[in-house]
Every structure is written in C-alpha cells, then in structure tokens.
Short mmCIF file of C-alpha atoms in Angstrom, two decimals:
data_model
loop_
_atom_site.label_atom_id
_atom_site.label_comp_id
_atom_site.label_asym_id
_atom_site.label_seq_id
_atom_site.Cartn_x
_atom_site.Cartn_y
_atom_site.Cartn_z
CA TYR A 6 -0.19 -0.57 0.29
CA TYR A 7 1.15 3.39 -0.86
CA ASP A 8 -0.43 7.17 -0.83
CA PHE A 9 0.63 10.70 -1.25
CA ILE A 10 -2.44 12.81 0.58
CA ASN A 11 -2.73 16.64 0.44
CA ILE A 12 -2.85 17.38 4.42
CA ASP A 13 -2.48 21.20 2.59
CA ASP A 14 -0.85 23.42 0.47
CA ASN A 15 2.16 23.45 2.81
CA ARG A 16 1.80 19.27 4.07
CA LEU A 17 2.05 16.32 1.96
CA ALA A 18 1.15 12.89 3.51
CA VAL A 19 3.55 9.85 2.31
CA VAL A 20 2.88 6.82 3.06
CA VAL A 21 4.93 3.28 3.07
CA GLY A 22 2.94 -0.12 3.94
CA ASP A 23 2.97 -3.70 4.09
CA VAL A 24 -0.38 -6.58 5.75
CA SER A 25 0.80 -9.72 7.01
CA GLY A 26 0.33 -12.98 4.59
CA HIS A 27 -1.95 -12.11 1.46
CA GLY A 28 -4.74 -12.33 0.34
CA VAL A 29 -8.59 -11.01 0.91
CA SER A 30 -7.62 -10.62 4.79
CA ALA A 31 -4.76 -8.65 3.76
CA ALA A 32 -6.37 -7.00 1.26
CA LEU A 33 -9.63 -5.95 3.37
CA LEU A 34 -6.72 -4.74 6.50
CA MET A 35 -4.97 -2.84 3.92
CA ALA A 36 -8.28 -0.77 2.30
CA THR A 37 -9.54 -0.30 6.06
CA ALA A 38 -5.48 0.88 7.15
CA ARG A 39 -6.00 3.33 3.79
CA ALA A 40 -9.33 4.42 4.99
CA PHE A 41 -8.40 5.26 8.97
CA VAL A 42 -4.74 7.43 7.38
CA MET A 43 -7.34 8.95 5.31
CA LEU A 44 -10.12 9.85 7.59
CA ARG A 45 -7.38 11.10 10.60
CA THR A 46 -5.46 13.15 8.13
CA SER A 47 -8.01 15.17 7.38
CA MET A 48 -8.26 16.24 11.11
CA PRO A 49 -5.63 18.47 13.55
CA GLY A 50 -2.46 16.67 14.53
CA SER A 51 0.97 15.66 14.89
CA ALA A 52 2.41 12.45 12.90
CA ALA A 53 3.06 11.04 15.42
CA SER A 54 -0.85 11.40 17.43
CA ILE A 55 -2.41 10.30 13.53
CA ILE A 56 -0.04 6.91 12.47
CA ASN A 57 -1.69 6.74 17.36
CA ASP A 58 -5.37 6.90 16.28
CA VAL A 59 -5.32 4.44 13.46
CA ASN A 60 -3.50 2.19 14.96
CA LYS A 61 -6.11 2.61 17.73
CA HIS A 62 -8.55 1.92 15.50
CA LEU A 63 -6.24 -0.85 12.85
CA SER A 64 -6.27 -3.03 16.78
CA LEU A 65 -9.62 -3.65 17.77
CA ASP A 66 -10.23 -5.21 13.79
CA THR A 67 -7.07 -7.70 13.77
CA TYR A 68 -7.66 -8.02 17.43
CA ASP A 69 -8.98 -11.75 16.71
CA THR A 70 -7.31 -12.20 13.64
CA GLY A 71 -3.74 -11.50 14.76
CA ASN A 72 -2.93 -9.41 11.86
CA PHE A 73 -0.09 -6.47 11.27
CA MET A 74 0.64 -3.67 9.27
CA THR A 75 4.28 -2.22 8.63
CA PHE A 76 4.25 1.26 7.94
CA PHE A 77 6.15 4.06 7.48
CA TYR A 78 4.35 7.36 7.35
CA CYS A 79 6.19 10.85 6.64
CA GLU A 80 4.87 14.19 5.93
CA LEU A 81 6.96 16.47 4.50
CA LYS A 82 6.41 20.20 4.26
CA GLU A 83 7.58 22.66 0.80
CA LEU A 84 8.00 26.10 2.35
CA SER A 85 10.22 24.98 4.98
CA ARG A 86 12.13 21.51 3.23
CA GLU A 87 10.99 19.70 6.41
CA ILE A 88 10.48 15.77 7.04
CA SER A 89 7.84 14.64 9.67
CA TRP A 90 8.18 10.50 9.75
CA VAL A 91 6.68 8.09 12.54
CA ARG A 92 8.36 4.18 11.20
CA ALA A 93 5.70 1.55 12.43
CA GLY A 94 7.91 -1.69 12.22
CA HIS A 95 8.27 -0.98 8.18
CA ASP A 96 12.21 -0.98 6.83
CA PRO A 97 13.65 2.51 7.27
CA ALA A 98 13.66 5.14 4.44
CA ILE A 99 16.71 5.54 2.88
CA LEU A 100 17.91 8.88 2.59
CA TYR A 101 20.88 9.66 0.08
CA ASP A 102 22.32 13.45 -0.57
CA PRO A 103 24.06 12.95 -3.91
CA ASP A 104 26.39 16.04 -2.53
CA SER A 105 28.22 13.67 0.15
CA ASP A 106 27.60 10.68 -1.56
CA GLU A 107 25.95 9.43 1.97
CA PHE A 108 23.04 7.46 2.58
CA ASP A 109 22.24 7.93 5.79
CA GLU A 110 18.48 6.25 7.63
CA LEU A 111 15.25 7.48 9.04
CA LYS A 112 15.15 4.64 11.81
CA GLY A 113 12.08 5.66 14.52
CA ARG A 114 11.20 3.29 17.25
CA GLY A 115 7.70 1.88 16.83
CA LEU A 116 5.88 -2.06 16.54
CA ALA A 117 3.89 -2.90 13.48
CA MET A 118 0.32 -1.09 13.88
CA GLY A 119 -2.69 -3.67 14.91
CA LEU A 120 -0.12 -5.23 17.54
CA ASP A 121 -0.79 -3.18 20.39
CA TYR A 122 -3.73 -0.86 21.28
CA SER A 123 -1.80 0.76 23.74
CA PHE A 124 1.55 1.63 21.85
CA GLU A 125 2.41 5.41 22.00
CA TYR A 126 4.26 6.26 18.86
CA GLU A 127 7.60 8.39 18.28
CA GLN A 128 7.55 11.16 15.60
CA SER A 129 11.58 12.45 13.92
CA ARG A 130 12.18 16.12 12.39
CA ARG A 131 14.30 16.90 10.12
CA VAL A 132 15.36 19.73 7.71
CA LEU A 133 16.14 18.23 4.39
CA GLY A 134 18.93 19.91 1.76
CA LEU A 135 18.60 20.81 -1.88
CA GLY A 136 18.89 18.05 -4.23
CA GLN A 137 18.34 14.91 -1.58
CA ILE A 138 16.64 11.44 -2.25
CA ILE A 139 14.09 10.36 0.24
CA LEU A 140 13.49 6.55 -0.40
CA ILE A 141 10.94 4.32 1.40
CA GLY A 142 10.20 0.87 0.35
CA THR A 143 8.89 -2.53 0.56
CA ASP A 144 11.99 -5.26 1.78
CA GLY A 145 10.80 -7.52 -1.73
CA ILE A 146 13.20 -4.95 -3.73
CA TRP A 147 16.33 -5.84 -1.97
CA GLU A 148 15.14 -9.53 -1.22
CA ALA A 149 14.19 -9.67 -4.97
CA CYS A 150 15.76 -12.59 -6.68
CA SER A 151 17.98 -14.03 -9.48
CA PRO A 152 17.35 -16.74 -10.86
CA GLY A 153 20.66 -18.77 -9.47
CA GLY A 154 19.41 -16.96 -5.55
CA GLU A 155 22.09 -13.78 -4.99
CA MET A 156 19.53 -10.98 -3.10
CA PHE A 157 19.99 -7.94 -4.93
CA GLY A 158 20.34 -6.04 -1.78
CA LYS A 159 20.55 -3.06 -0.03
CA ARG A 160 24.36 -2.10 -2.23
CA ARG A 161 23.31 -2.99 -4.98
CA PHE A 162 19.91 -0.97 -4.91
CA GLN A 163 22.13 1.97 -3.83
CA GLY A 164 23.83 1.71 -6.27
CA VAL A 165 20.98 2.21 -8.88
CA ILE A 166 20.54 5.39 -6.85
CA ARG A 167 23.72 6.87 -7.16
CA ASP A 168 23.90 6.49 -10.43
CA TYR A 169 20.81 8.64 -11.42
CA ALA A 170 21.08 10.65 -8.81
CA LYS A 171 20.20 13.87 -11.79
CA GLU A 172 17.50 12.26 -12.73
CA ASN A 173 14.09 13.14 -10.96
CA ALA A 174 12.18 11.04 -9.27
CA SER A 175 9.93 9.11 -11.56
CA ASN A 176 13.44 8.67 -13.67
CA ILE A 177 15.12 7.11 -10.95
CA LEU A 178 12.23 5.33 -9.83
CA SER A 179 12.15 3.54 -13.80
CA ALA A 180 16.04 2.94 -13.08
CA VAL A 181 15.64 1.16 -10.25
CA TYR A 182 12.69 -1.47 -11.87
CA ASP A 183 14.94 -1.44 -15.28
CA LYS A 184 17.50 -2.95 -13.02
CA LEU A 185 15.37 -5.02 -10.52
CA ASP A 186 14.32 -7.14 -14.32
CA HIS A 187 17.25 -7.63 -15.46
CA PHE A 188 18.84 -9.06 -12.17
CA THR A 189 15.94 -11.08 -11.87
CA ARG A 190 15.73 -12.25 -15.36
CA GLY A 191 11.91 -11.57 -15.54
CA LEU A 192 11.87 -14.39 -11.97
CA LYS A 193 8.52 -13.30 -10.84
CA SER A 194 9.09 -12.12 -6.84
CA GLU A 195 7.34 -14.43 -3.67
CA ASP A 196 6.98 -10.49 -2.42
CA ASP A 197 4.81 -7.51 -2.66
CA ILE A 198 7.71 -5.03 -4.25
CA THR A 199 6.74 -0.84 -3.53
CA LEU A 200 8.89 1.95 -3.42
CA VAL A 201 8.09 5.84 -2.95
CA ILE A 202 10.98 8.58 -4.48
CA ALA A 203 10.86 11.92 -3.36
CA LYS A 204 13.48 14.17 -4.58
CA VAL A 205 13.98 17.52 -3.16
CA GLN A 206 13.80 19.78 -6.21
CA ASN A 207 16.55 23.22 -6.61
#
C-alpha cells in the first residue's frame, strides 16, 4: 500500500505499508488502514498523533486475527523543506545526499500497527537539503532474487540510486525497476515490490 495525501497547501503526507499475509484478508486490512489514514489526516494533529489514532482503530479490527501492517508515514513541508516521520515496524526510509555521497536511514522506534492498542509512536524530524532523495520501499526490492538465488541487496539498490541521482524522481524509479527486472530475468518475486521516491528540487 502506498499513497500521497495533500494535507494542506504546504504539507504532503507520503505513506507506504506492507500487510501481513496475502489474499482477501490482507486486502481488507489494507483498505481499512487506508480509510483510517485518509480520515485522520483530514483532522489536526502531529504525525505521531495520526499514527497513534490509526493504530488504536486498526488494533480493534486485528485483535482476533493476529494480522498486522508495517507502516512508514511521513509529512513533507514544502516551504521549510522539513520532513516529519513515524516508523511502525517498517524498514527505515533511506535518505541519499548526492553532495556528500552518503546514505542515511530514517529510523524510529515503533511496532507494526495492529499489534498493540496502547503503543505510543514516536515522531522524528529533520530538515532536508537541496537535491536530497528520500526512498521508502518494501523489502521485496532488496530481497528479490536472480534465477541463481542471489539477492538484489541494499548495496546494489544504493548503487542504482547513486548512478541516477541527477535524474528526477520518476526516472530514478524507472531505473530501479529496470535494474530489478534485468537482475531477476523476469523471475516473479515472492514478495510485493513497492517503492516511493521523493526528491528535493533545486
């Protein structure tokens, strides 16, 4: 699950989630989570308060099923170039700075949503630099395998980002999927592959 939600003229929410399991039950959980997020972001509150409220409602639905959903939620502010995020059991987002050629992870303490009704999520914040690239993905990307069983891996993934860092977000995304397809020789992935890329424009 991924989505872009315009909260107001200055704030854009970007969300990526990965639901446990497959099939109808997973699809229903994803749809429920999306509805909760859409509703909650229409009301005032910090990123942490939004995810706290969504988790409480989602936990009521998953209490008897054992299902859960990893989630990465962030808000981008255009005027201040600030990012605020909450990590709920999901792989950290990756931040690449082409000027320093350094990769960093947007970490944070947080369980997957739907596991603990009372869990209080933490919000992190930082200011972004011009040209920096944010990558929010699911582990199906770096765990994708070649026909010989070799994993694509995060180092190879980072190499693609480095090589195409001067391109816009759409072209970087296309390059990642092209490299993945070439690496796997079209072999069907055992896991979902979802990637969102945002780039701070000069």
